[in-house]
Short mmCIF file of C-alpha atoms in Angstrom, two decimals:
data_model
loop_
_atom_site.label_atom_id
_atom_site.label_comp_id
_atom_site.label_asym_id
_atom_site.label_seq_id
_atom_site.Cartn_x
_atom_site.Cartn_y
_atom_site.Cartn_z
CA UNK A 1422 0.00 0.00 0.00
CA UNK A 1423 1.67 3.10 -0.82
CA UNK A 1424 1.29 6.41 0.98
CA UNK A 1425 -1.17 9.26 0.22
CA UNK A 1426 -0.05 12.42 -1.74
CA UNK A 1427 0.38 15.80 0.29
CA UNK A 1428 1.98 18.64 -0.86
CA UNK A 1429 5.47 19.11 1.22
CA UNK A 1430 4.66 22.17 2.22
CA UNK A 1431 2.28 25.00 2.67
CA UNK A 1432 2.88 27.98 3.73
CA UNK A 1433 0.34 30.84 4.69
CA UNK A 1434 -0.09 34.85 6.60
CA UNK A 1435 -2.24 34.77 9.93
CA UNK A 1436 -5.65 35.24 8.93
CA UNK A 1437 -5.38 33.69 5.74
CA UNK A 1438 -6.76 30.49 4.53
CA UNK A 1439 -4.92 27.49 3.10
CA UNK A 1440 -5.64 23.61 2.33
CA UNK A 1441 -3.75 20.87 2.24
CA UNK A 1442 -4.17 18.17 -0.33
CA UNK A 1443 -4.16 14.76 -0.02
CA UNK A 1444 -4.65 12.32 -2.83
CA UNK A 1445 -5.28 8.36 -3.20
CA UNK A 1446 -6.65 5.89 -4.96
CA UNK A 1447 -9.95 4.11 -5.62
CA UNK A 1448 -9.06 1.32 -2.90
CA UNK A 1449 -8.98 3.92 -0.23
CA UNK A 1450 -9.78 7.98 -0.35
CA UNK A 1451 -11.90 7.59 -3.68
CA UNK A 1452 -14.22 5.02 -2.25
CA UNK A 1453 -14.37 5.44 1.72
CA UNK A 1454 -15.59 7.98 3.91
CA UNK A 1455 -12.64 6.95 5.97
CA UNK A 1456 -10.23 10.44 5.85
CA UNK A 1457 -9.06 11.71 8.86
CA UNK A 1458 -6.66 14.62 9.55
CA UNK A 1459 -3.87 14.87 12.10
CA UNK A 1460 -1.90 17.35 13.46
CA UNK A 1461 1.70 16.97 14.84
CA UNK A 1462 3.81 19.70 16.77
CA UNK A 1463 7.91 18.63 17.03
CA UNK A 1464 8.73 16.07 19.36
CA UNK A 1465 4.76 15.67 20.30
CA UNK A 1466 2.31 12.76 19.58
CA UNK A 1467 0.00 13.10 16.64
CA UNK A 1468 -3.49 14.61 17.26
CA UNK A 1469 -6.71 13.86 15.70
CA UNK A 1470 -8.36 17.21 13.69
CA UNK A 1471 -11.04 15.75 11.92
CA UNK A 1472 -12.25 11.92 11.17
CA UNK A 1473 -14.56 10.69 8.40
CA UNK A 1474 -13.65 13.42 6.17
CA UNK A 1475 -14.91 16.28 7.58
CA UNK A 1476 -16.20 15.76 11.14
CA UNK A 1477 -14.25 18.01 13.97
CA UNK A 1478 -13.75 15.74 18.08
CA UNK A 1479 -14.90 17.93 20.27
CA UNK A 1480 -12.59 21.10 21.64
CA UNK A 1481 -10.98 21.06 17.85
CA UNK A 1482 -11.55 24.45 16.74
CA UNK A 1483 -14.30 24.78 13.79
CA UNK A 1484 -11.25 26.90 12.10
CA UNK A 1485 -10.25 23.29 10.73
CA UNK A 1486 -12.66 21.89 7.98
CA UNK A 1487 -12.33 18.89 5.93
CA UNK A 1488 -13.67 17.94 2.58
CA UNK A 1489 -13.61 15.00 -0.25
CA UNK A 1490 -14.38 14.80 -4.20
CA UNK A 1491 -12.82 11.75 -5.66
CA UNK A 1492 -9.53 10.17 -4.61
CA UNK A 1493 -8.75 13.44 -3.26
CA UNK A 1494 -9.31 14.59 0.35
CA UNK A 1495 -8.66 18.52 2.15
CA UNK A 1496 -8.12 20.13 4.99
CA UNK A 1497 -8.69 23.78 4.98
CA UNK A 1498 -7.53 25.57 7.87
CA UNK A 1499 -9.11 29.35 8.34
CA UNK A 1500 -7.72 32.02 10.20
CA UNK A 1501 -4.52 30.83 9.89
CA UNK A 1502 -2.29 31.22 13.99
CA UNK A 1503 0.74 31.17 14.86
CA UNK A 1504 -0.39 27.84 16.78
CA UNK A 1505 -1.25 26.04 13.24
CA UNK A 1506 2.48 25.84 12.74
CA UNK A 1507 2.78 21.69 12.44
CA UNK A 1508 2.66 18.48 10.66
CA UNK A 1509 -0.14 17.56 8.95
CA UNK A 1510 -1.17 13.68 7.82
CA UNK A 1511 -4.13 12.59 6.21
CA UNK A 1512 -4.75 8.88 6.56
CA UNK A 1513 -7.70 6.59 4.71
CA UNK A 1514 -9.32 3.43 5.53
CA UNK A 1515 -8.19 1.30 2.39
CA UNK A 1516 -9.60 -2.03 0.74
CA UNK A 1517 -7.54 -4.38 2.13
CA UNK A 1518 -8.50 -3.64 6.18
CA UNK A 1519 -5.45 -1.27 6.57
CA UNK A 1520 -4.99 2.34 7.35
CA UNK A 1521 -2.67 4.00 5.26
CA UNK A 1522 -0.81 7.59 6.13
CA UNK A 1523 -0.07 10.74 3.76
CA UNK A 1524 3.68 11.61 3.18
CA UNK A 1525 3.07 14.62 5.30
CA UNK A 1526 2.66 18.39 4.99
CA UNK A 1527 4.56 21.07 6.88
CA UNK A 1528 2.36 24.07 7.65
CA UNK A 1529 4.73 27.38 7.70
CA UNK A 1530 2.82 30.28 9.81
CA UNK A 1531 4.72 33.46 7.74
CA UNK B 739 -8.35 10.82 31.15
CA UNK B 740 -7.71 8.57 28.14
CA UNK B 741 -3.95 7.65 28.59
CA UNK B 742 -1.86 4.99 26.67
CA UNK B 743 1.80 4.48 27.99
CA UNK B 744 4.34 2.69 25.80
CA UNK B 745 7.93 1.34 27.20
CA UNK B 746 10.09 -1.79 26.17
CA UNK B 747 12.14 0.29 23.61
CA UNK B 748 15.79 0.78 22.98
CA UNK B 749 18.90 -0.47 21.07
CA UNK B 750 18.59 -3.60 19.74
CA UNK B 751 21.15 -5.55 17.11
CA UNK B 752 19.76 -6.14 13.66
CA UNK B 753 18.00 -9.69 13.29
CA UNK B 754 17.31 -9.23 17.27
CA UNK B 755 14.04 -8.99 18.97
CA UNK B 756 12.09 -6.66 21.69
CA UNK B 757 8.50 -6.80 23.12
CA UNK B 758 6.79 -3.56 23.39
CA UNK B 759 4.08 -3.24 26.03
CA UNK B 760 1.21 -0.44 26.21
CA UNK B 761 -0.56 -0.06 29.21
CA UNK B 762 -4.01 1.90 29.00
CA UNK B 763 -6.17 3.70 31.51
CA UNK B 764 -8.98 6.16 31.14
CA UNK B 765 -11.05 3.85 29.20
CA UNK B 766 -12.73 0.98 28.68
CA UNK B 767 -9.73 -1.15 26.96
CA UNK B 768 -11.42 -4.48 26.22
CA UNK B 769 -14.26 -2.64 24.08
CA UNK B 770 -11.93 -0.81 21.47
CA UNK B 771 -9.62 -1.66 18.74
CA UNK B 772 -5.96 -0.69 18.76
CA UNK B 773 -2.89 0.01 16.19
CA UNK B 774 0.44 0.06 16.18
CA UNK B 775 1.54 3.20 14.09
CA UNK B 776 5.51 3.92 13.63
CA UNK B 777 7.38 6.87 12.71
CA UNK B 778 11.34 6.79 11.33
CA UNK B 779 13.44 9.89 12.49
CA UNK B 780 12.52 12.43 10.20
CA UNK B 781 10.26 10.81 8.23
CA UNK B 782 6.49 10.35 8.22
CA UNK B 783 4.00 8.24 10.02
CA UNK B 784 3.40 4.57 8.75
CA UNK B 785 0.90 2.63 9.85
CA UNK B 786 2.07 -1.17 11.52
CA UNK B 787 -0.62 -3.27 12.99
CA UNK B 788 -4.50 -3.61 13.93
CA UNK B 789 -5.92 -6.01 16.46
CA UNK B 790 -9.80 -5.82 17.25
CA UNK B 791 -10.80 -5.51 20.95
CA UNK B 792 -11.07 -8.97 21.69
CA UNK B 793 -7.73 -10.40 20.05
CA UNK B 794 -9.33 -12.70 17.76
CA UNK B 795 -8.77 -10.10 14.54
CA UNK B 796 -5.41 -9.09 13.56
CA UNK B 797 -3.90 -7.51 10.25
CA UNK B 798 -0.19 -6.24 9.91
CA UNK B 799 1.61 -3.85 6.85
CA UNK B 800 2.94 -5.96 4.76
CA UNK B 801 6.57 -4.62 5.36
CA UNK B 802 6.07 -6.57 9.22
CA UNK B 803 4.33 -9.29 8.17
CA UNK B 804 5.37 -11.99 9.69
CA UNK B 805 7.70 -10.56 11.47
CA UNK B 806 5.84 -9.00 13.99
CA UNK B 807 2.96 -9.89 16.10
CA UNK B 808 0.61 -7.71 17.90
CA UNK B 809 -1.39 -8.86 20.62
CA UNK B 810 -3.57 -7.53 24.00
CA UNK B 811 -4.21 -8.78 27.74
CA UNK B 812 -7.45 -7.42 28.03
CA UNK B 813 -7.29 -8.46 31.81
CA UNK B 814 -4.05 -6.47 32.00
CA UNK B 815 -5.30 -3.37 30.05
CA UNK B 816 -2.46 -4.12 27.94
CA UNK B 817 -1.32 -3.79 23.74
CA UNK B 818 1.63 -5.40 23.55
CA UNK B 819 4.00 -6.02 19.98
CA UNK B 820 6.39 -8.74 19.66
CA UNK B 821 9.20 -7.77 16.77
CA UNK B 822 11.19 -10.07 15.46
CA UNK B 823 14.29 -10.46 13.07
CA UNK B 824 14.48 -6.47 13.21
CA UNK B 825 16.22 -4.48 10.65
CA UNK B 826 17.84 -0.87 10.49
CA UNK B 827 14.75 0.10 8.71
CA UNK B 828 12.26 -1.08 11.64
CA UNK B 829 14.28 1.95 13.64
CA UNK B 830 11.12 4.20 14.55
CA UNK B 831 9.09 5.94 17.60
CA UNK B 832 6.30 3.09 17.70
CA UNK B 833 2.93 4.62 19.10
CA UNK B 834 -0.03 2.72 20.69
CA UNK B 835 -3.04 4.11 19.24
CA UNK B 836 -6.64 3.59 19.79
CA UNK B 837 -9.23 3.25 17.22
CA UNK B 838 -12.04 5.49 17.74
CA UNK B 839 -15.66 3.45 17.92
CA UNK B 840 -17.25 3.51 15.34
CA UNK B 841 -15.07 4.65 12.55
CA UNK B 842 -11.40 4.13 11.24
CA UNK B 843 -9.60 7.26 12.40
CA UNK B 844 -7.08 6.96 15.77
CA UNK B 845 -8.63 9.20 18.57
CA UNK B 846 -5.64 8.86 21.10
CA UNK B 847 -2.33 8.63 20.77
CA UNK B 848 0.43 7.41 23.61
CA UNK B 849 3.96 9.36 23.87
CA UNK B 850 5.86 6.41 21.72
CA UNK B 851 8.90 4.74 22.42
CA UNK B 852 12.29 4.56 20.22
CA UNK B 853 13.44 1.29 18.67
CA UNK B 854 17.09 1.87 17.82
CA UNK B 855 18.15 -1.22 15.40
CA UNK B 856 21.77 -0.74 14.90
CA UNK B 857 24.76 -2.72 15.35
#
């Protein structure tokens, strides 16, 4: 199973909008609600920022959105802080029972 | 508090083996699935293993398979992974993860502990 596609890096002002990419296949992204989103500051465990595509856990701020069409998943963060400044995976539910991870996307807070 | 705590890491010769154990608290252990996710220095996170809350389900990556086993003492509160026949590339900060009900994303994560494979 190969990884999903993310962009390296994005970079972005505070206040500003950006979205991170994240692409599959049709054994995993294209045909399961399955996407969730997770954050990671350095040195610090991942965190969970939205599951099944585009639902927030509770106390994750409704700045962080999520969204699907295709074999492609988002995540859209709004009001970009200085606090956004992280890691960012995307994993999928795929057709043979696994989970498989995005390559990863830095988030640069200009 | 949900809280997963990993230990058994370290340095370990390549072709060696080491048990990691992950104790849990704050929850309900024998009712939820868990995974074993793994992330090289540097690099990005890849998942390892998934056993379903009872033990009787378990699926690995195919770069452990066979190789590894994962396993849980539900009595215990306890995710443990046996890993054999390790290789430099097995080197990694494994993390005990829990599967959150009712869907396939990982809702807590522990602190992870360091496998060093090196000679």
């Amino acid at each position: 199973q190969s990884a999903l596609t993310q962009p390296a890096s994005v970079s972005g002002s505070p206040g500003q909008s950006i979205t991170i990419s994240c692409t599959g296949t049709s054994s995993d992204v294209g045909t399961y609600n399955y996407v969730s989103w997770y954050q990671q500051h350095p040195g610090k465990a991942p965190k969970l920022m939205i599951y099944d595509v585009s639902n927030r856990p509770s106390g994750i701020s409704d700045r962080f959105s999520g969204s699907k069409s295709g074999n492609t998943a988002s995540l859209t963060i709004s009001g970009l802080q200085a606090e956004d400044e992280a890691d960012y995976y995307c994993s999928s539910y795929t057709s043979s029972s696994t989970l498989v991870f995005g390559t990863g996307t830095k988030v640069t807070v200009l | 508090e949900v809280q997963l705590v990993e230990s058994g890491g370290g340095l370990v010769q390549p072709g060696g083996s080491l048990r990691l154990s992950c104790a849990a608290s704050g929850f309900t252990f024998s009712s939820y699935w868990m995974h074993w996710v793994r992330q090289a220095p540097g690099k990005g996170l890849v998942w390892v293993s998934r056993i379903n809350s009872d033990g009787s389900s378990t699926i690995y990556a195919d770069s452990v398979k066979g190789r590894f086993t994962i396993s849980r003492d539900n009595a215990k509160n306890t995710l443990y992974l046996q890993m054999n026949s390790l290789r430099a590339d097995d080197t990694a900060v494994y993390y005990c993860t829990r599967k959150r009900a009712g869907t396939h994303s990982i809702d807590y994560w522990g602190q992870g502990t360091l496998v060093t494979v090196s000679s």
